[in-house]
Structure formats: C-alpha cells, structure tokens
Amino acid sequence: MPTASRPVLWVIAALLLMTPLTAAAAPASQLLPPASQPDGRKLFQENCAACHGENASGDRKPSDLGFDFPMPNFTDCSFATREANGDWASTIHRGGRARAFPRQMPAWDEALSDDEIDAIIAFLRTKCTKSGWPRGEFNLPLAMFTEKAFPEDEVYNQTEFNTEGPAGFTNTTIFEKRFGKRGQLEVNLPISSVYDGTRMQTGISDMGVAWKQNILADVDQGTIFSLLGEAVLPTGNARKGLGDGVFQFETHALFAQLLPQDFFLQGDITGVFPTGANLPDAGEARFGFGRTFAENDGWGRAWTPQVELLTAHDFTPGAGIDWDIVPQLQVSLSARQHMLLSIGERIPLNDRATRKPQFVMYLIWDWYDAGLLQGWR
Ligand code: HEC
C-alpha cells in the first residue's frame, strides 16, 4: 500500500469513529445557553425607521424620503396580517425588486443575518395590536376542489373539461370579497357547455352565493377552521343539462393544518341539501396535501405540487361512495405572487365506465395585493 494514502485512511477511520460521538454530543451542545437574541426593535430603528417611520406606520413625509409613494403601515392589521412572514422575509432579504415593489426598498441579505431579519419581523408583528385577524400563513395554495378556510379578496377562474368520453366543459368565475376580520362574501358564476347526445348546449349554469366565516386561526398551532354556507340558485336551464334546476343549500366545514417543512393539509367537509324531492342529499369530503417550494433560496417564484382526494356520497339506499384523486401543480406567475396558475387532472378511482377523467386548471388574481397589470416584475 502506498504510504501517502495511509494518513487519509486514518482520517477516514477517525471520522467514522467520531460520527457516533458527535451525534451523541449534539444534545449536550443544545443545553448550552442560547446566544443572545438579536433585538428586533433596535435593529428596526437603526436600519428601517428612516423610511418606514419610528412606529413602522409609514408616516414619513415624501420630502424626508426623497420619493413619493405610500409606504406600508405595519400597524394596520388588515394590511399586516394578510402577509405571511415569508412574504416579508422575501422583500427584506432580496429587496423591493424581489416582489416587484419599488427599488428604493433595499436588499438586506448582506447587511443583516437571518436571525436579525427574523427578529425585525417579530418586532413588526407586534405592531398590529388587535387579535382575531387570521394570518397570511393560512393563505395556502388553493386546491382545485377543496375550498380554502382563509377569507380572501380574489377573483378566481376555473376550467374543467372532459379528456375522455362525451364532450363537456365548465368555466366558473368566483368573486371573493373580505368583510372585517373574519368574513368573506363569495359569488359563483359558472358557464357550461355540455353535450346532450345530439348537440352542445352552452349557457349559465347554477349560480351560487356564499358566506365564509372564519372561526379559529391559531398561527402557533398552525390550525385554521372556518364555516361556509352557500345558496345555489337554479339559474341554469336544467332541461338542457345546465344545472340541477332547484335551489340547493350547501354547508362546508373548512380547515387546514400547517405541517413542518412547508407541508400542509387542507380539508372541506360538505353537506348538499337540494330542495324538492328529485335530488338526494349528499355528503362530500375533500382533502388536499401539498408542499411549497420557492426558487432563489426560497425567496422567489413558488411551486406547489398538491394532491387531492375527493369522496362523494348520495344519501340514497344502496348508493356507494365516489372516489377521485386530483394531482395538480400551482405556480406563481407574477413577482408579487398575486397571479397564480394551477393545472391538474381529476381521475375517478371507481365507476370509471360512467365517470371520465377531467383536465382542470385555474387562474387566481389576488386583487388586494396588486392590480391586474401591476406587480409582475
Ligand atoms: C431607503 C428606504 C427604505 C429602507 C431603509 C427600508 N425600506 Fe422597506 N420599503 C421601502 C419601500 C419604498 C417599500 C415599498 C413600499 C410599497 O410600494 O409598498 C418597502 C417595502 C417593505 C416591505 C414590504 C411591505 C409589503 O407591502 O408587503 C417590507 C416588509 C419592508 N419594506 C421591510 C423593511 C425592513 C425590515 C427594513 C429594515 C431592515 C426596511 N424595510 C428598510 C423603503 C425602505
């Protein structure tokens, strides 16, 4: 054996021996007193207050700032709570450009450590002093069929078409508007094309009006829970296959759980109660499980693969349960992340002779965050 390699072997042997030792030593090192925590308030006063104001309320005059556009008010709960810490962290680490804000907002990646930036964000979080506003952390990537628990200001457009079997197409636009801390009004406008055996019938299907009420949003536990009630109106022409032709009421229990490593679980337990005797009551349960990955060390474009499991059951004697899975991928289109696209496929797991796979896609415009043409880059 050439002698030169012997020290190398020793080093390897020593490293191998040390591995269990270092592994065993790790818990002991965790017992050491933590290094002193950075002071978020002080760091904010030193680095940020000149532009954002002493109280982070954005009350600096344009003549002091040297530019003339409104600055964010971190004491305004309606503004501050709907942003997740990760959104602020992106802007602070990478500067205004990262999220298509003005370039006057500097990047702090080099000047401040991760811990210091986290401490400043924790300080900014103390500025909204009212409780009960659900935090932006719960504004999870929307699944195709599982309603979200978070109340939102959004316009949403979903397209579904059959990829096998008879032609069929539905395009639904949903307008969502938040009211107060926890409420949200929703109006659904579906336009459908269905093949009735001889020709395509196209028109408005059954519209819906819904109210969502958030009940619990505990960011420390990572749990959100909301209730939603919807009235579905017989605006479609049922004889042409557009809609069901009766009033229906829906109740939804909506929840989500944030999990470690940016994983999350969302759920939607639904009861459907048609008026009149022609249609049975139905129960549906939908779940989405996914994870968000972001480009540029976690501060850039966000990609979220998600898979949904859908179950539906009519309360009629002998009726079984329909099962579907929906693999899907959401991506943020704009730098502000207020325009989102998702594509997926709804795949029936049973009754495949009558239930065919569907291609599904949606576009979301989060209009509170920026105008349609703003915030792209
Ligand atoms: C030279 C001026 C300046 C300094 C210094 C500055 N900012 Fe900013 N900051 C801005 C501007 C301008 C914007 C964009 C405002 C807008 O258009 O909404 C901004 C935006 C932000 C946003 C995004 C708010 C939102 O709407 O989501 C955060 C978070 C932020 N700044 C945090 C900080 C922190 C933390 C510091 C200190 C470490 C800091 N800023 C220092 C000018 C500055």
Short mmCIF file of N, CA and C in Angstrom, two decimals, residues 74-169:
data_model
loop_
_atom_site.label_atom_id
_atom_site.label_comp_id
_atom_site.label_asym_id
_atom_site.label_seq_id
_atom_site.Cartn_x
_atom_site.Cartn_y
_atom_site.Cartn_z
N PHE A 74 -47.52 49.11 9.04
CA PHE A 74 -47.49 47.82 9.72
C PHE A 74 -48.39 47.80 10.97
N THR A 75 -48.92 48.96 11.36
CA THR A 75 -49.86 48.96 12.49
C THR A 75 -51.29 48.69 12.02
N ASP A 76 -51.50 48.69 10.70
CA ASP A 76 -52.83 48.42 10.13
C ASP A 76 -53.00 46.90 10.01
N CYS A 77 -53.85 46.35 10.90
CA CYS A 77 -53.98 44.88 10.96
C CYS A 77 -54.47 44.30 9.65
N SER A 78 -55.37 45.01 8.99
CA SER A 78 -55.93 44.47 7.75
C SER A 78 -54.84 44.28 6.70
N PHE A 79 -53.89 45.21 6.67
CA PHE A 79 -52.75 45.06 5.76
C PHE A 79 -51.76 44.02 6.29
N ALA A 80 -51.37 44.18 7.57
CA ALA A 80 -50.22 43.42 8.08
C ALA A 80 -50.53 41.93 8.23
N THR A 81 -51.75 41.60 8.68
CA THR A 81 -51.99 40.19 8.99
C THR A 81 -52.12 39.34 7.74
N ARG A 82 -52.50 39.92 6.62
CA ARG A 82 -52.69 39.03 5.47
C ARG A 82 -51.39 38.64 4.80
N GLU A 83 -50.28 39.28 5.18
CA GLU A 83 -48.98 38.86 4.67
C GLU A 83 -48.40 37.79 5.60
N ALA A 84 -47.81 36.75 5.01
CA ALA A 84 -47.11 35.75 5.81
C ALA A 84 -45.70 36.26 6.10
N ASN A 85 -45.11 35.78 7.18
CA ASN A 85 -43.72 36.17 7.49
C ASN A 85 -42.81 35.93 6.29
N GLY A 86 -43.05 34.84 5.58
CA GLY A 86 -42.21 34.50 4.43
C GLY A 86 -42.27 35.56 3.34
N ASP A 87 -43.44 36.21 3.18
CA ASP A 87 -43.55 37.25 2.16
C ASP A 87 -42.71 38.46 2.54
N TRP A 88 -42.81 38.86 3.80
CA TRP A 88 -41.99 39.99 4.25
C TRP A 88 -40.51 39.63 4.17
N ALA A 89 -40.19 38.40 4.57
CA ALA A 89 -38.78 37.97 4.56
C ALA A 89 -38.21 38.06 3.15
N SER A 90 -39.00 37.69 2.13
CA SER A 90 -38.53 37.76 0.75
C SER A 90 -38.15 39.19 0.40
N THR A 91 -39.04 40.14 0.74
CA THR A 91 -38.78 41.55 0.41
C THR A 91 -37.58 42.07 1.20
N ILE A 92 -37.46 41.67 2.45
CA ILE A 92 -36.36 42.19 3.27
C ILE A 92 -35.03 41.58 2.80
N HIS A 93 -34.99 40.27 2.58
CA HIS A 93 -33.75 39.63 2.14
C HIS A 93 -33.31 40.15 0.77
N ARG A 94 -34.25 40.17 -0.17
CA ARG A 94 -33.87 40.42 -1.56
C ARG A 94 -34.25 41.80 -2.09
N GLY A 95 -34.87 42.63 -1.22
CA GLY A 95 -35.18 43.99 -1.63
C GLY A 95 -36.50 44.08 -2.37
N GLY A 96 -36.93 45.34 -2.62
CA GLY A 96 -38.21 45.57 -3.27
C GLY A 96 -38.38 44.81 -4.57
N ARG A 97 -37.30 44.68 -5.33
CA ARG A 97 -37.39 44.05 -6.65
C ARG A 97 -37.90 42.62 -6.58
N ALA A 98 -37.59 41.92 -5.48
CA ALA A 98 -37.97 40.50 -5.38
C ALA A 98 -39.47 40.32 -5.53
N ARG A 99 -40.24 41.29 -5.02
CA ARG A 99 -41.69 41.16 -5.08
C ARG A 99 -42.31 42.31 -5.87
N ALA A 100 -41.52 42.85 -6.80
CA ALA A 100 -42.00 43.93 -7.67
C ALA A 100 -42.48 45.14 -6.88
N PHE A 101 -41.82 45.42 -5.75
CA PHE A 101 -42.02 46.68 -5.04
C PHE A 101 -40.96 47.66 -5.55
N PRO A 102 -41.10 48.95 -5.22
CA PRO A 102 -40.10 49.91 -5.69
C PRO A 102 -38.68 49.54 -5.24
N ARG A 103 -37.73 49.89 -6.09
CA ARG A 103 -36.33 49.55 -5.82
C ARG A 103 -35.76 50.32 -4.64
N GLN A 104 -36.47 51.36 -4.20
CA GLN A 104 -35.99 52.12 -3.03
C GLN A 104 -35.91 51.23 -1.79
N MET A 105 -36.69 50.15 -1.76
CA MET A 105 -36.59 49.20 -0.65
C MET A 105 -35.34 48.35 -0.88
N PRO A 106 -34.29 48.56 -0.01
CA PRO A 106 -33.01 47.86 -0.25
C PRO A 106 -33.10 46.37 0.09
N ALA A 107 -32.13 45.60 -0.41
CA ALA A 107 -31.98 44.19 -0.03
C ALA A 107 -31.06 44.15 1.19
N TRP A 108 -31.47 43.33 2.20
CA TRP A 108 -30.72 43.31 3.46
C TRP A 108 -29.96 42.00 3.66
N ASP A 109 -29.97 41.16 2.63
CA ASP A 109 -29.31 39.86 2.69
C ASP A 109 -27.88 39.93 3.21
N GLU A 110 -27.14 40.94 2.75
CA GLU A 110 -25.73 41.05 3.09
C GLU A 110 -25.53 41.75 4.44
N ALA A 111 -26.37 42.77 4.68
CA ALA A 111 -26.15 43.62 5.85
C ALA A 111 -26.63 42.98 7.15
N LEU A 112 -27.67 42.16 7.07
CA LEU A 112 -28.25 41.58 8.28
C LEU A 112 -28.23 40.05 8.19
N SER A 113 -28.11 39.42 9.35
CA SER A 113 -28.15 37.95 9.36
C SER A 113 -29.59 37.46 9.32
N ASP A 114 -29.77 36.17 9.04
CA ASP A 114 -31.13 35.60 9.02
C ASP A 114 -31.83 35.84 10.36
N ASP A 115 -31.08 35.63 11.45
CA ASP A 115 -31.68 35.79 12.79
C ASP A 115 -32.10 37.24 13.03
N GLU A 116 -31.28 38.17 12.54
CA GLU A 116 -31.62 39.59 12.73
C GLU A 116 -32.89 39.94 11.94
N ILE A 117 -32.98 39.42 10.71
CA ILE A 117 -34.18 39.70 9.91
C ILE A 117 -35.40 39.09 10.58
N ASP A 118 -35.26 37.86 11.09
CA ASP A 118 -36.39 37.22 11.79
C ASP A 118 -36.81 38.06 13.01
N ALA A 119 -35.80 38.61 13.71
CA ALA A 119 -36.12 39.41 14.91
C ALA A 119 -36.86 40.69 14.52
N ILE A 120 -36.47 41.29 13.38
CA ILE A 120 -37.18 42.50 12.93
C ILE A 120 -38.62 42.15 12.56
N ILE A 121 -38.80 41.01 11.87
CA ILE A 121 -40.17 40.61 11.50
C ILE A 121 -41.00 40.39 12.77
N ALA A 122 -40.39 39.74 13.77
CA ALA A 122 -41.12 39.52 15.03
C ALA A 122 -41.52 40.86 15.65
N PHE A 123 -40.63 41.85 15.55
CA PHE A 123 -40.96 43.18 16.05
C PHE A 123 -42.11 43.80 15.25
N LEU A 124 -42.04 43.68 13.91
CA LEU A 124 -43.12 44.23 13.08
C LEU A 124 -44.46 43.57 13.43
N ARG A 125 -44.42 42.30 13.82
CA ARG A 125 -45.65 41.58 14.18
C ARG A 125 -46.32 42.14 15.43
N THR A 126 -45.54 42.85 16.27
CA THR A 126 -46.14 43.42 17.49
C THR A 126 -46.94 44.68 17.15
N LYS A 127 -46.83 45.16 15.91
CA LYS A 127 -47.43 46.46 15.56
C LYS A 127 -48.93 46.39 15.36
N CYS A 128 -49.44 45.26 14.88
CA CYS A 128 -50.90 45.08 14.87
C CYS A 128 -51.27 44.56 16.24
N THR A 129 -52.03 45.39 17.00
CA THR A 129 -52.27 45.03 18.40
C THR A 129 -53.65 44.40 18.60
N LYS A 130 -54.44 44.29 17.52
CA LYS A 130 -55.77 43.68 17.67
C LYS A 130 -55.67 42.19 17.38
N SER A 131 -56.46 41.41 18.12
CA SER A 131 -56.42 39.97 17.89
C SER A 131 -57.56 39.59 16.94
N GLY A 132 -57.53 38.37 16.48
CA GLY A 132 -58.66 37.85 15.70
C GLY A 132 -58.51 37.98 14.20
N TRP A 133 -57.39 38.56 13.72
CA TRP A 133 -57.17 38.62 12.28
C TRP A 133 -56.40 37.37 11.85
N PRO A 134 -56.99 36.51 11.01
CA PRO A 134 -56.24 35.32 10.56
C PRO A 134 -54.99 35.74 9.79
N ARG A 135 -53.89 35.05 10.05
CA ARG A 135 -52.61 35.42 9.45
C ARG A 135 -52.42 34.84 8.06
N GLY A 136 -51.67 35.58 7.23
CA GLY A 136 -51.40 35.18 5.86
C GLY A 136 -50.75 33.82 5.71
N GLU A 137 -50.15 33.30 6.79
CA GLU A 137 -49.60 31.94 6.75
C GLU A 137 -50.67 30.93 6.33
N PHE A 138 -51.95 31.26 6.64
CA PHE A 138 -53.03 30.32 6.31
C PHE A 138 -53.57 30.52 4.90
N ASN A 139 -53.02 31.50 4.20
CA ASN A 139 -53.43 31.70 2.81
C ASN A 139 -52.69 30.69 1.95
N LEU A 140 -53.07 29.43 2.09
CA LEU A 140 -52.35 28.32 1.46
C LEU A 140 -52.70 28.24 -0.02
N PRO A 141 -51.84 27.60 -0.80
CA PRO A 141 -52.16 27.41 -2.22
C PRO A 141 -53.51 26.69 -2.36
N LEU A 142 -54.40 27.32 -3.09
CA LEU A 142 -55.75 26.77 -3.25
C LEU A 142 -55.71 25.44 -3.98
N ALA A 143 -56.48 24.48 -3.47
CA ALA A 143 -56.64 23.22 -4.19
C ALA A 143 -57.80 23.39 -5.18
N MET A 144 -57.93 22.47 -6.13
CA MET A 144 -58.92 22.61 -7.19
C MET A 144 -60.36 22.49 -6.66
N PHE A 145 -60.59 21.58 -5.73
CA PHE A 145 -61.95 21.29 -5.30
C PHE A 145 -62.18 21.49 -3.80
N THR A 146 -61.11 21.54 -3.02
CA THR A 146 -61.21 21.72 -1.58
C THR A 146 -61.25 23.22 -1.30
N GLU A 147 -62.37 23.74 -0.81
CA GLU A 147 -62.45 25.18 -0.53
C GLU A 147 -61.43 25.56 0.54
N LYS A 148 -61.00 26.80 0.49
CA LYS A 148 -59.99 27.26 1.42
C LYS A 148 -60.64 27.83 2.69
N ALA A 149 -59.97 27.67 3.83
CA ALA A 149 -60.52 28.19 5.08
C ALA A 149 -60.23 29.69 5.24
N PHE A 150 -59.21 30.19 4.56
CA PHE A 150 -58.79 31.59 4.72
C PHE A 150 -59.74 32.53 3.96
N PRO A 151 -60.18 33.64 4.60
CA PRO A 151 -61.03 34.60 3.89
C PRO A 151 -60.20 35.49 2.97
N GLU A 152 -60.70 35.72 1.76
CA GLU A 152 -59.84 36.37 0.77
C GLU A 152 -60.51 37.42 -0.08
N ASP A 153 -59.68 38.24 -0.71
CA ASP A 153 -60.10 39.16 -1.77
C ASP A 153 -59.51 38.64 -3.07
N GLU A 154 -60.33 38.00 -3.85
CA GLU A 154 -59.80 37.29 -5.01
C GLU A 154 -60.79 37.22 -6.14
N VAL A 155 -60.28 37.13 -7.35
CA VAL A 155 -61.10 36.69 -8.47
C VAL A 155 -60.47 35.40 -8.96
N TYR A 156 -61.34 34.43 -9.20
CA TYR A 156 -60.87 33.09 -9.43
C TYR A 156 -61.59 32.53 -10.64
N ASN A 157 -60.85 31.91 -11.56
CA ASN A 157 -61.49 31.34 -12.75
C ASN A 157 -61.01 29.93 -12.98
N GLN A 158 -61.95 28.99 -12.94
CA GLN A 158 -61.57 27.57 -13.09
C GLN A 158 -62.21 26.97 -14.33
N THR A 159 -61.44 26.18 -15.04
CA THR A 159 -61.91 25.49 -16.24
C THR A 159 -61.79 23.99 -16.04
N GLU A 160 -62.85 23.27 -16.40
CA GLU A 160 -62.80 21.82 -16.36
C GLU A 160 -63.29 21.31 -17.70
N PHE A 161 -62.55 20.39 -18.34
CA PHE A 161 -63.16 19.72 -19.48
C PHE A 161 -62.80 18.26 -19.52
N ASN A 162 -63.73 17.49 -20.10
CA ASN A 162 -63.55 16.04 -20.14
C ASN A 162 -62.41 15.70 -21.10
N THR A 163 -61.53 14.83 -20.65
CA THR A 163 -60.46 14.40 -21.54
C THR A 163 -60.80 13.06 -22.20
N GLU A 164 -61.90 12.44 -21.78
CA GLU A 164 -62.39 11.20 -22.40
C GLU A 164 -63.90 11.26 -22.40
N GLY A 165 -64.52 10.36 -23.14
CA GLY A 165 -65.98 10.26 -23.12
C GLY A 165 -66.62 11.44 -23.81
N PRO A 166 -67.93 11.73 -23.51
CA PRO A 166 -68.63 12.82 -24.19
C PRO A 166 -68.01 14.17 -23.86
N ALA A 167 -68.09 15.11 -24.84
CA ALA A 167 -67.51 16.43 -24.63
C ALA A 167 -68.22 17.13 -23.48
N GLY A 168 -67.49 17.85 -22.68
CA GLY A 168 -68.10 18.61 -21.58
C GLY A 168 -67.10 19.64 -21.12
N PHE A 169 -67.62 20.83 -20.75
CA PHE A 169 -66.74 21.94 -20.44
C PHE A 169 -67.44 22.85 -19.44
#
